[in-house]
mmCIF file of C-alpha atoms and ligand atoms in Angstrom:
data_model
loop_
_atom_site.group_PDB
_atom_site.id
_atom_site.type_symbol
_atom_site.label_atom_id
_atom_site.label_comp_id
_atom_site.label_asym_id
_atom_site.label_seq_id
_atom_site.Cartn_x
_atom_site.Cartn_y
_atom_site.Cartn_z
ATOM 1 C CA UNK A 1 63.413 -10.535 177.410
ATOM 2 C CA UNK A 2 61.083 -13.331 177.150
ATOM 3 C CA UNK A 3 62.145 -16.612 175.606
ATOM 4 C CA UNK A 4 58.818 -16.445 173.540
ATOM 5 C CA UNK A 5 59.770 -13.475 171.586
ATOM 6 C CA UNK A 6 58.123 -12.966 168.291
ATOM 7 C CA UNK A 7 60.281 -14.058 165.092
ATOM 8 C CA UNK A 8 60.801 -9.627 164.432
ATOM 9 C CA UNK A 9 62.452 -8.625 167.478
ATOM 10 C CA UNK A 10 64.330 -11.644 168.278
ATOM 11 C CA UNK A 11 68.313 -11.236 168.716
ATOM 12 C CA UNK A 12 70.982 -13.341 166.913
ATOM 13 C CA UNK A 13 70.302 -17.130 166.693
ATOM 14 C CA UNK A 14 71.770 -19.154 169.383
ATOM 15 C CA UNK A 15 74.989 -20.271 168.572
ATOM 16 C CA UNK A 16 76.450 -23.472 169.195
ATOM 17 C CA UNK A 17 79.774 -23.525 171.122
ATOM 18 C CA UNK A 18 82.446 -23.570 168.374
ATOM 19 C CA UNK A 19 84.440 -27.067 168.632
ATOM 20 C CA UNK A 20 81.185 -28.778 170.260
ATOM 21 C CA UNK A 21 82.549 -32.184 171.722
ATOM 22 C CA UNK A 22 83.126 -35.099 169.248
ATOM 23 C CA UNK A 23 80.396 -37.140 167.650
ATOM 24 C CA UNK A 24 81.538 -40.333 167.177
ATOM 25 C CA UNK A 25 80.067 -42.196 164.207
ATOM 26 C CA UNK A 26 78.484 -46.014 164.192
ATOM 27 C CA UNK A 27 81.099 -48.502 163.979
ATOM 28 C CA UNK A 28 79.659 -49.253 160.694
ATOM 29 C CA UNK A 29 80.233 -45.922 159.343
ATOM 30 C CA UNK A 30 82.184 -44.871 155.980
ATOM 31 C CA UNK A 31 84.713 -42.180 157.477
ATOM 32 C CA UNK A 32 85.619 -42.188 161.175
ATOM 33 C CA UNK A 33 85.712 -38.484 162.532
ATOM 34 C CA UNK A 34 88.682 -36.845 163.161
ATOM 35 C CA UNK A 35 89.719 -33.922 165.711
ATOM 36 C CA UNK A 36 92.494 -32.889 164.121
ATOM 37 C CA UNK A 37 90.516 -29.329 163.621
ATOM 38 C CA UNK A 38 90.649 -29.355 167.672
ATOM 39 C CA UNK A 39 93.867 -30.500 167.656
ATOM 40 C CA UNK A 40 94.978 -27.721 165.539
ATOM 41 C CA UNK A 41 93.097 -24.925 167.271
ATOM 42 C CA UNK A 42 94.399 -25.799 170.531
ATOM 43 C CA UNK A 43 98.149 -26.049 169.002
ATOM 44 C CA UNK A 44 97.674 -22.209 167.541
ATOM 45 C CA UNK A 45 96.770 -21.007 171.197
ATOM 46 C CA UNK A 46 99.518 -22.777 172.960
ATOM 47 C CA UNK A 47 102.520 -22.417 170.505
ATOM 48 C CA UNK A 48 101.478 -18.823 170.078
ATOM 49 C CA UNK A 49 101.993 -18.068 173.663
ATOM 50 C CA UNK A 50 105.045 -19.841 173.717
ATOM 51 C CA UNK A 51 106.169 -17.599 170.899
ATOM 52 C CA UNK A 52 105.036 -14.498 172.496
ATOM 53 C CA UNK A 53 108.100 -15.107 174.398
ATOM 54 C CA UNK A 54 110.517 -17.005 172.300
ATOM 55 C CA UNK A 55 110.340 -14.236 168.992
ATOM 56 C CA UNK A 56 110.034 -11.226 171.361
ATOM 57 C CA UNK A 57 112.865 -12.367 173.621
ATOM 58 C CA UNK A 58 114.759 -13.118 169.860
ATOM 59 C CA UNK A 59 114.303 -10.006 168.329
ATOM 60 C CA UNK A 60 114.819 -7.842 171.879
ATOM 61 C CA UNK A 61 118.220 -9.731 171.766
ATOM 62 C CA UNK A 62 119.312 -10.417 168.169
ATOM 63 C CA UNK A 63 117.903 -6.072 167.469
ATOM 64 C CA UNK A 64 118.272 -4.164 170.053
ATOM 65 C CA UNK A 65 119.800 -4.975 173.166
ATOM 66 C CA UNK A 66 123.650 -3.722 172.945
ATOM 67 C CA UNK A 67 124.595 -2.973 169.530
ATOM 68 C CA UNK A 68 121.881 -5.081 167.901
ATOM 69 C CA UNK A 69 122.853 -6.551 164.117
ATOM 70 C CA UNK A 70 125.338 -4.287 163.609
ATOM 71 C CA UNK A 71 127.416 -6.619 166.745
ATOM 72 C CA UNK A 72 126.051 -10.343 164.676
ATOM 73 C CA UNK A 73 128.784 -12.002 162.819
ATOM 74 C CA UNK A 74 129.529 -15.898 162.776
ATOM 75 C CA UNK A 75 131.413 -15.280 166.226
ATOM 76 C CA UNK A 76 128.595 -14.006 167.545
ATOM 77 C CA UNK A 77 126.452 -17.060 166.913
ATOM 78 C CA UNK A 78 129.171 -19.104 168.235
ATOM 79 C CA UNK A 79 129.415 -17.367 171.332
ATOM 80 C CA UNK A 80 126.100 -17.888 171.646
ATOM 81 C CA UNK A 81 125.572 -21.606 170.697
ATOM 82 C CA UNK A 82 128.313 -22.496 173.044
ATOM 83 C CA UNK A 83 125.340 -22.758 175.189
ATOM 84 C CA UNK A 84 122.725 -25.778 175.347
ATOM 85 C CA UNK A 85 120.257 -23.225 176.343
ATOM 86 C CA UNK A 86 120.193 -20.315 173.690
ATOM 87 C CA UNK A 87 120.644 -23.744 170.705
ATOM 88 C CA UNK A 88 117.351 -24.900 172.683
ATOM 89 C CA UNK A 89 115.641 -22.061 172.821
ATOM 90 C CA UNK A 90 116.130 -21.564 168.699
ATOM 91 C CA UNK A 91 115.341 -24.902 168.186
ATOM 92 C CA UNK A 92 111.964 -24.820 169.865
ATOM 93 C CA UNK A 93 111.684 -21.804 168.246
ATOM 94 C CA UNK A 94 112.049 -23.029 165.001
ATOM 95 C CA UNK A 95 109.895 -25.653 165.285
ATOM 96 C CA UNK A 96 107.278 -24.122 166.876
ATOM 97 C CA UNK A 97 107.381 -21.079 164.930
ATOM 98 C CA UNK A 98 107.643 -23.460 161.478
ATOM 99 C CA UNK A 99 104.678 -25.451 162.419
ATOM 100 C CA UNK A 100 102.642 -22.728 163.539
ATOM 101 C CA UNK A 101 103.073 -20.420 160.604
ATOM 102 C CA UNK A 102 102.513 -23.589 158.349
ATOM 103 C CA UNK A 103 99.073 -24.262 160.292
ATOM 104 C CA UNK A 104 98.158 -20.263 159.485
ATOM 105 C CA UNK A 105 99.231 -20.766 155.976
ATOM 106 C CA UNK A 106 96.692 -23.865 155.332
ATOM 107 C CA UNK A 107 93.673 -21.816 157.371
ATOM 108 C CA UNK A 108 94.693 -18.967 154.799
ATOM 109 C CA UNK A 109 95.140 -21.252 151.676
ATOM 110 C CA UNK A 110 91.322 -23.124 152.457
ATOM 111 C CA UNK A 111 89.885 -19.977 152.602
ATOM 112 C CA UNK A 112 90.576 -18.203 149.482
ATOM 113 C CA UNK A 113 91.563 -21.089 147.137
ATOM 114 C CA UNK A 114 88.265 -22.585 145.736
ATOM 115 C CA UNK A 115 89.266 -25.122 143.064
ATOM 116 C CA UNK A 116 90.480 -28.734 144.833
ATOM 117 C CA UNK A 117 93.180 -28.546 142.737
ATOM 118 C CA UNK A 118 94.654 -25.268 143.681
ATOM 119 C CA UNK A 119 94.235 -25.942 147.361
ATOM 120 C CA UNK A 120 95.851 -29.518 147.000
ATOM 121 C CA UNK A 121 98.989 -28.194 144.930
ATOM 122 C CA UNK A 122 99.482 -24.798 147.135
ATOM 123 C CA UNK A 123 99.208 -27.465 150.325
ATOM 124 C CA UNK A 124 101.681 -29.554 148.926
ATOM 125 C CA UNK A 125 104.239 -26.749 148.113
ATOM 126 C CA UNK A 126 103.477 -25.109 151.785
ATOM 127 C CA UNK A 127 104.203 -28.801 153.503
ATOM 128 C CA UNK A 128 107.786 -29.255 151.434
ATOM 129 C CA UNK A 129 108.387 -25.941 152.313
ATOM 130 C CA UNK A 130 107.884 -26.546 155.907
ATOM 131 C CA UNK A 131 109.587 -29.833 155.524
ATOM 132 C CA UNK A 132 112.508 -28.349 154.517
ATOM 133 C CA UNK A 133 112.998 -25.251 156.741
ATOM 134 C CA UNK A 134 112.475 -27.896 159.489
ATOM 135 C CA UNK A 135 115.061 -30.149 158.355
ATOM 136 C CA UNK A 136 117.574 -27.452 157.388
ATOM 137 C CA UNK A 137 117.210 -25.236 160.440
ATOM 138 C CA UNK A 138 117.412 -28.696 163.028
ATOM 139 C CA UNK A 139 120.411 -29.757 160.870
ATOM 140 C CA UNK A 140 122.347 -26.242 161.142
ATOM 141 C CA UNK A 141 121.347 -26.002 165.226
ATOM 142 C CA UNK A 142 122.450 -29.705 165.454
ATOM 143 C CA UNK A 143 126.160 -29.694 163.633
ATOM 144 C CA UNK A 144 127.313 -26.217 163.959
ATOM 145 C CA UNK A 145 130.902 -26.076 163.878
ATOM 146 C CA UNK A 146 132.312 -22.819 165.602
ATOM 147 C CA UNK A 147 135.786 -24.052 163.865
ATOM 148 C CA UNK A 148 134.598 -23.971 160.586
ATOM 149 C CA UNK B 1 87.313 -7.319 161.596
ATOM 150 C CA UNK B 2 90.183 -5.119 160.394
ATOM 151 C CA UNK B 3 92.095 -6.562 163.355
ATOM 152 C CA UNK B 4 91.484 -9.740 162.167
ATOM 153 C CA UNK B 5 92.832 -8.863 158.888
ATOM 154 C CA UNK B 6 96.182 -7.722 160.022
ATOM 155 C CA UNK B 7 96.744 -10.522 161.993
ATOM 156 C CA UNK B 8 96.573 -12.551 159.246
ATOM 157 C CA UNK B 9 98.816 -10.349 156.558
ATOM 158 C CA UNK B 10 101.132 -10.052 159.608
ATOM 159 C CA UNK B 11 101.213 -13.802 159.762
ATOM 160 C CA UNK B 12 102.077 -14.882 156.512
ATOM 161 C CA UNK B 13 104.726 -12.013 156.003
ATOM 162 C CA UNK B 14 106.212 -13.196 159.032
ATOM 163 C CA UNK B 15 106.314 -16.926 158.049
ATOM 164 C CA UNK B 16 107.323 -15.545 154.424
ATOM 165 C CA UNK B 17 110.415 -13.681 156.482
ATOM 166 C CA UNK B 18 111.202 -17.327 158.522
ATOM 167 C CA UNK B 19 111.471 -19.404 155.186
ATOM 168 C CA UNK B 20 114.540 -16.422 154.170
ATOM 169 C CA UNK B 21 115.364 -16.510 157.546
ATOM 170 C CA UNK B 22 116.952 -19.841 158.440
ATOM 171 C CA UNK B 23 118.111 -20.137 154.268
ATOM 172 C CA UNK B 24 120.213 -17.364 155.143
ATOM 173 C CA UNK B 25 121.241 -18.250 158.974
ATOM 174 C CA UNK B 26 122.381 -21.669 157.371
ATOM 175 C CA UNK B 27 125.109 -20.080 155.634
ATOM 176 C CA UNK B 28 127.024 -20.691 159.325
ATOM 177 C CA UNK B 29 127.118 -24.008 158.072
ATOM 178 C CA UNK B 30 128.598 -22.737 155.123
ATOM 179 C CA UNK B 31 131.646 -20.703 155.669
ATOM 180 C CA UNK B 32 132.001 -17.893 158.319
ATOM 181 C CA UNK B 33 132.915 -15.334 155.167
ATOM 182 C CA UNK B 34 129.635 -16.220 153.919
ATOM 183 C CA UNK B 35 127.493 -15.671 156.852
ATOM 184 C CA UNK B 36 129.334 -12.844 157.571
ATOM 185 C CA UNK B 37 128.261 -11.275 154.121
ATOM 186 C CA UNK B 38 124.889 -12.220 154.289
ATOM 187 C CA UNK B 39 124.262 -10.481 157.152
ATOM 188 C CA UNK B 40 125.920 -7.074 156.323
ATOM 189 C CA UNK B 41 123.030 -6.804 154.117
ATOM 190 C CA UNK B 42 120.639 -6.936 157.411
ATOM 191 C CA UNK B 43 122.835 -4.271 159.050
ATOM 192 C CA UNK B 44 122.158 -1.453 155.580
ATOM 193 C CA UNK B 45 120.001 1.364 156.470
ATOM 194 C CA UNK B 46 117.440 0.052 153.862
ATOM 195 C CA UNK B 47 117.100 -3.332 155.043
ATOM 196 C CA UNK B 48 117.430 -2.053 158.120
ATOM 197 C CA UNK B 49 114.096 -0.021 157.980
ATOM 198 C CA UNK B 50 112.532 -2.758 156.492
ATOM 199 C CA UNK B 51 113.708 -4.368 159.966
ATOM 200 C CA UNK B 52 111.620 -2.171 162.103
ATOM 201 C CA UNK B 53 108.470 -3.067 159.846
ATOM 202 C CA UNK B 54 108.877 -6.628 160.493
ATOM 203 C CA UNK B 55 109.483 -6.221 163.980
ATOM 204 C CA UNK B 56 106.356 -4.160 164.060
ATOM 205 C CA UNK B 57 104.640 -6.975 161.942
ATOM 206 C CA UNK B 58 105.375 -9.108 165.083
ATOM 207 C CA UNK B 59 104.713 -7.323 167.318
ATOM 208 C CA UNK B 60 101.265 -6.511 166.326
ATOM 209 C CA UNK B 61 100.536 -10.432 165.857
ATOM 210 C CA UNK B 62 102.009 -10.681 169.277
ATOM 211 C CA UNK B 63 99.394 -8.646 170.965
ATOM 212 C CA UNK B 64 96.890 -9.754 169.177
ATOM 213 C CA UNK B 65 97.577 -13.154 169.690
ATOM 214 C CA UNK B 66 97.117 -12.891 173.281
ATOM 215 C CA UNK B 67 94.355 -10.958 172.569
ATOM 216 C CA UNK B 68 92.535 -13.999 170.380
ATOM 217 C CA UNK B 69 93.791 -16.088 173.292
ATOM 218 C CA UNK B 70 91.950 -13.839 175.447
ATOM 219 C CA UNK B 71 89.151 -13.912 174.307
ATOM 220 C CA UNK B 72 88.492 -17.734 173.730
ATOM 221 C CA UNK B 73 89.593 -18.616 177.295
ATOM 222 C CA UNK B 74 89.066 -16.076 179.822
ATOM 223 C CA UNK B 75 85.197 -16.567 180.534
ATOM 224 C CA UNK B 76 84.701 -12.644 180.521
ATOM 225 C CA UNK B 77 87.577 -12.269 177.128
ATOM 226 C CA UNK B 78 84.289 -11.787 174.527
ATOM 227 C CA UNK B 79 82.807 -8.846 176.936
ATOM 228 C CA UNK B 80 86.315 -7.113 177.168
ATOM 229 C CA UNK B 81 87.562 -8.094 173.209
ATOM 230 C CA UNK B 82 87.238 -4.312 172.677
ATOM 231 C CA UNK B 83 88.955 -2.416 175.589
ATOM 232 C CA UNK B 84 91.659 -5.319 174.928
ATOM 233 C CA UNK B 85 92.332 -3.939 171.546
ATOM 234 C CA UNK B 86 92.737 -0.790 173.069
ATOM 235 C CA UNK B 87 95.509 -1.515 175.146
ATOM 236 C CA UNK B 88 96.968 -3.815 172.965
ATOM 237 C CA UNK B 89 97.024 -0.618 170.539
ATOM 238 C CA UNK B 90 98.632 1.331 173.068
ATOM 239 C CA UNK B 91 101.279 -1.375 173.977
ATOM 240 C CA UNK B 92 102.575 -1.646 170.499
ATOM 241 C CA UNK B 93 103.168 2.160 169.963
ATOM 242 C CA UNK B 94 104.238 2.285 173.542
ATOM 243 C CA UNK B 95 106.631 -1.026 172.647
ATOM 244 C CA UNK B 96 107.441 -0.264 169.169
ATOM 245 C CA UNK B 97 108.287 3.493 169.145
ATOM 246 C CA UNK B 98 111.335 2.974 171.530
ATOM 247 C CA UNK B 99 112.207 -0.602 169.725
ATOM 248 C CA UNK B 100 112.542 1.742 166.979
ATOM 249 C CA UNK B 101 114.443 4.316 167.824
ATOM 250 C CA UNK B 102 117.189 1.784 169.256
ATOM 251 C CA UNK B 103 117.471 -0.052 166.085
ATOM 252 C CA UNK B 104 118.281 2.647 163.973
ATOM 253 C CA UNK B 105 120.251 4.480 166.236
ATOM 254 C CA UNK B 106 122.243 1.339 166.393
ATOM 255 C CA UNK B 107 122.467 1.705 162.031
ATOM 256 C CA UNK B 108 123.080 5.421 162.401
ATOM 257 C CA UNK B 109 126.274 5.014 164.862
ATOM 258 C CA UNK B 110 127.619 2.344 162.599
ATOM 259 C CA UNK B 111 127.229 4.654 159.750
ATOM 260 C CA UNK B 112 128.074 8.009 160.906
ATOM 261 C CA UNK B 113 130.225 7.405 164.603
ATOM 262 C CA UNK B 114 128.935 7.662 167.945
ATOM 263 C CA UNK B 115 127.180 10.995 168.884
ATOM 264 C CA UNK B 116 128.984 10.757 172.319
HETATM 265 C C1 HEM C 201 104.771 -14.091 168.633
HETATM 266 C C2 HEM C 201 103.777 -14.777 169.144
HETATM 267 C C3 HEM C 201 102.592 -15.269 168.345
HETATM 268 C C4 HEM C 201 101.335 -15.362 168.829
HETATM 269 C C5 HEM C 201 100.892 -14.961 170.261
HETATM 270 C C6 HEM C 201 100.503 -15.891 167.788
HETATM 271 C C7 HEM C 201 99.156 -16.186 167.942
HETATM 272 C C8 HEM C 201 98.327 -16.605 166.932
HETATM 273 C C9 HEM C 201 96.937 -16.952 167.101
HETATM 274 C C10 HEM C 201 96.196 -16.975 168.434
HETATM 275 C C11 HEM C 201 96.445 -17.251 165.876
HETATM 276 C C12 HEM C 201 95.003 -17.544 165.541
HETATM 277 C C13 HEM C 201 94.712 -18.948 165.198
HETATM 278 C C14 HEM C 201 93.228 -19.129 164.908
HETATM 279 O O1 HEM C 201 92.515 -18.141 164.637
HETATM 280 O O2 HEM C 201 92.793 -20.266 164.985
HETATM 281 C C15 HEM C 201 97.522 -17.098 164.914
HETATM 282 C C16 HEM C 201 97.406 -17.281 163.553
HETATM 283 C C17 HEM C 201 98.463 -17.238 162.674
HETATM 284 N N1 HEM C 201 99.795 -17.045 162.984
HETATM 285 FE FE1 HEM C 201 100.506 -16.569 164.807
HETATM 286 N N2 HEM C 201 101.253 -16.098 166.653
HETATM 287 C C18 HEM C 201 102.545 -15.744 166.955
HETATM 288 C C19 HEM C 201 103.626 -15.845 166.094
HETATM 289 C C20 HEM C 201 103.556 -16.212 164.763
HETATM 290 C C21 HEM C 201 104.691 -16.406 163.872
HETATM 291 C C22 HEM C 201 106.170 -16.275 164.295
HETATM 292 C C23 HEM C 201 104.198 -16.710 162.652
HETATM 293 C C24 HEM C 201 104.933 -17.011 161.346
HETATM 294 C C25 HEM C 201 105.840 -17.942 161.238
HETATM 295 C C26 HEM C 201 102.761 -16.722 162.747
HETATM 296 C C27 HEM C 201 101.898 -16.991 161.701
HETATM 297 C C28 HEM C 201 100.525 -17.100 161.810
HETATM 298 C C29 HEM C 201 99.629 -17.332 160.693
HETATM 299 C C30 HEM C 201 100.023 -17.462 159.225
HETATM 300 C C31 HEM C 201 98.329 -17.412 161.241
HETATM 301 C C32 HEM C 201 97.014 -17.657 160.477
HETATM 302 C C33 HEM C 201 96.258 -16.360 160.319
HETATM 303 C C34 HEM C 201 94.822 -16.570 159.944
HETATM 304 O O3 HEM C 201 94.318 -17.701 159.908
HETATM 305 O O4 HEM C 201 94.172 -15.551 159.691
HETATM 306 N N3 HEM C 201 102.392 -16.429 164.038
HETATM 307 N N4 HEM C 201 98.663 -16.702 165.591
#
């Protein structure tokens, strides 16, 4: 292949590396940049990995190591969150899982809901949503009671 | 593409599942009765089956995840994006089929007695 080739037989257009570094604007400009986009990427990749272990290792336990659900009652859970480490491992879980999913949800929502105000309301719903499964699920993890 | 599409149903029926999820796991916080209820609904044949799917739902976004992850960092991930889907076809049959069978042998002992 030549670099000269004629407009016909040419390949795809070169494409420019997806998340190309920052261009920061004049310090008189209207609207500083962001790189929350980045930001965001990046968190997908590195929560989902984390997950890949967290939700797998959750459902291997919770489904079908010994009896699975049919052996999960309330003692079971406290058995279980008599340890630091399995209440740490469902909250990271949570939260990771929570903010994750949420992040999908508002790629999903942008792309198929065209009028501002759809995407604004749906956003708003999907963020108290999150806002509360957060809170809730922290709350629970944080105060359990196995003497209740 | 159709990859691409099922990771993204599979997404938002998981984080659909999450949001009933914790509701119904805060019931501990409730009243051990009601937990206790709650959760005899997750251990009905039915619900049961409908179990496996979402464990098969997350499983597939599993893979694939890595898979995506892959591809965007591992400098030769874009040349290999197909045989990866390969294997990470064969992994969830080769994962799920088994995961399966335990679950709802687990429902059928409950229901009918232990074979052995
Ligand atoms: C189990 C390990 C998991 C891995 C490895 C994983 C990985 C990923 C990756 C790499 C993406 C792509 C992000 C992008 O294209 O920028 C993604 C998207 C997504 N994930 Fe996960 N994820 C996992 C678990 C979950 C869970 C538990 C949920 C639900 C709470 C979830 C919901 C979503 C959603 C809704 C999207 C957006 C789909 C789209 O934009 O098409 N994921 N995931």
């Amino acid at each position: 292949m030549t670099t000269a080739a004629a407009p016909a037989d040419r390949g795809a257009p070169e494409l420019v590396a997806p998340r190309s570094p920052r261009q920061r604007t004049k310090p008189g400009a209207a609207k500083a940049r962001s790189n929350f986009e980045l930001y965001a990427w990046v968190f997908m990749r590195i929560s989902g990995l984390l997950l890949f272990f967290l939700v797998l290792g959750h459902l291997f336990i919770m489904n079908i190591l010994d009896g699975g659900v049919q052996r999960v009652n309330f003692g079971f859970v406290a058995g279980r969150w008599a340890s630091p480490f399995w209440r740490t491992w469902d909250l990271v879980m949570l939260l990771l899982a929570e903010l994750h999913g949420t992040n999908g949800l508002r790629t999903v929502i942008n792309d198929y809901a065209e009028r501002a105000q759809t995407r604004f309301w749906l956003k708003m719903l999907l963020y108290t949503s999150a806002f509360l499964v957060v809170t809730l699920g922290t709350l629970v993890i944080f105060t359990f009671d196995p003497d209740l | 593409m159709w990859s691409w599409v099922a990771h993204r149903i599979t997404g938002v029926l998981v984080f659909f599942f999450l949001f009933a999820h914790v509701l119904d796991t805060a019931l501990v916080r409730v009243s051990p009765s009601s937990y206790n209820e709650v959760i005899e609904v997750y251990k009905s044949p039915i619900v049961n089956l409908l179990e496996v799917g979402l464990v098969a739902a997350v499983l597939f976004h599993a893979l694939n995840g890595i898979r995506i992850i892959l591809i965007d960092f591992w400098e030769s991930g874009p040349k290999y994006q197909k045989q990866m889907l390969y294997i990470e076809l064969v992994l969830f049959v080769v994962l799920l089929v088994p995961a399966a069978y335990r679950m709802l042998l687990h429902t059928a002992e409950t229901l009918f007695g232990s074979a052995t």
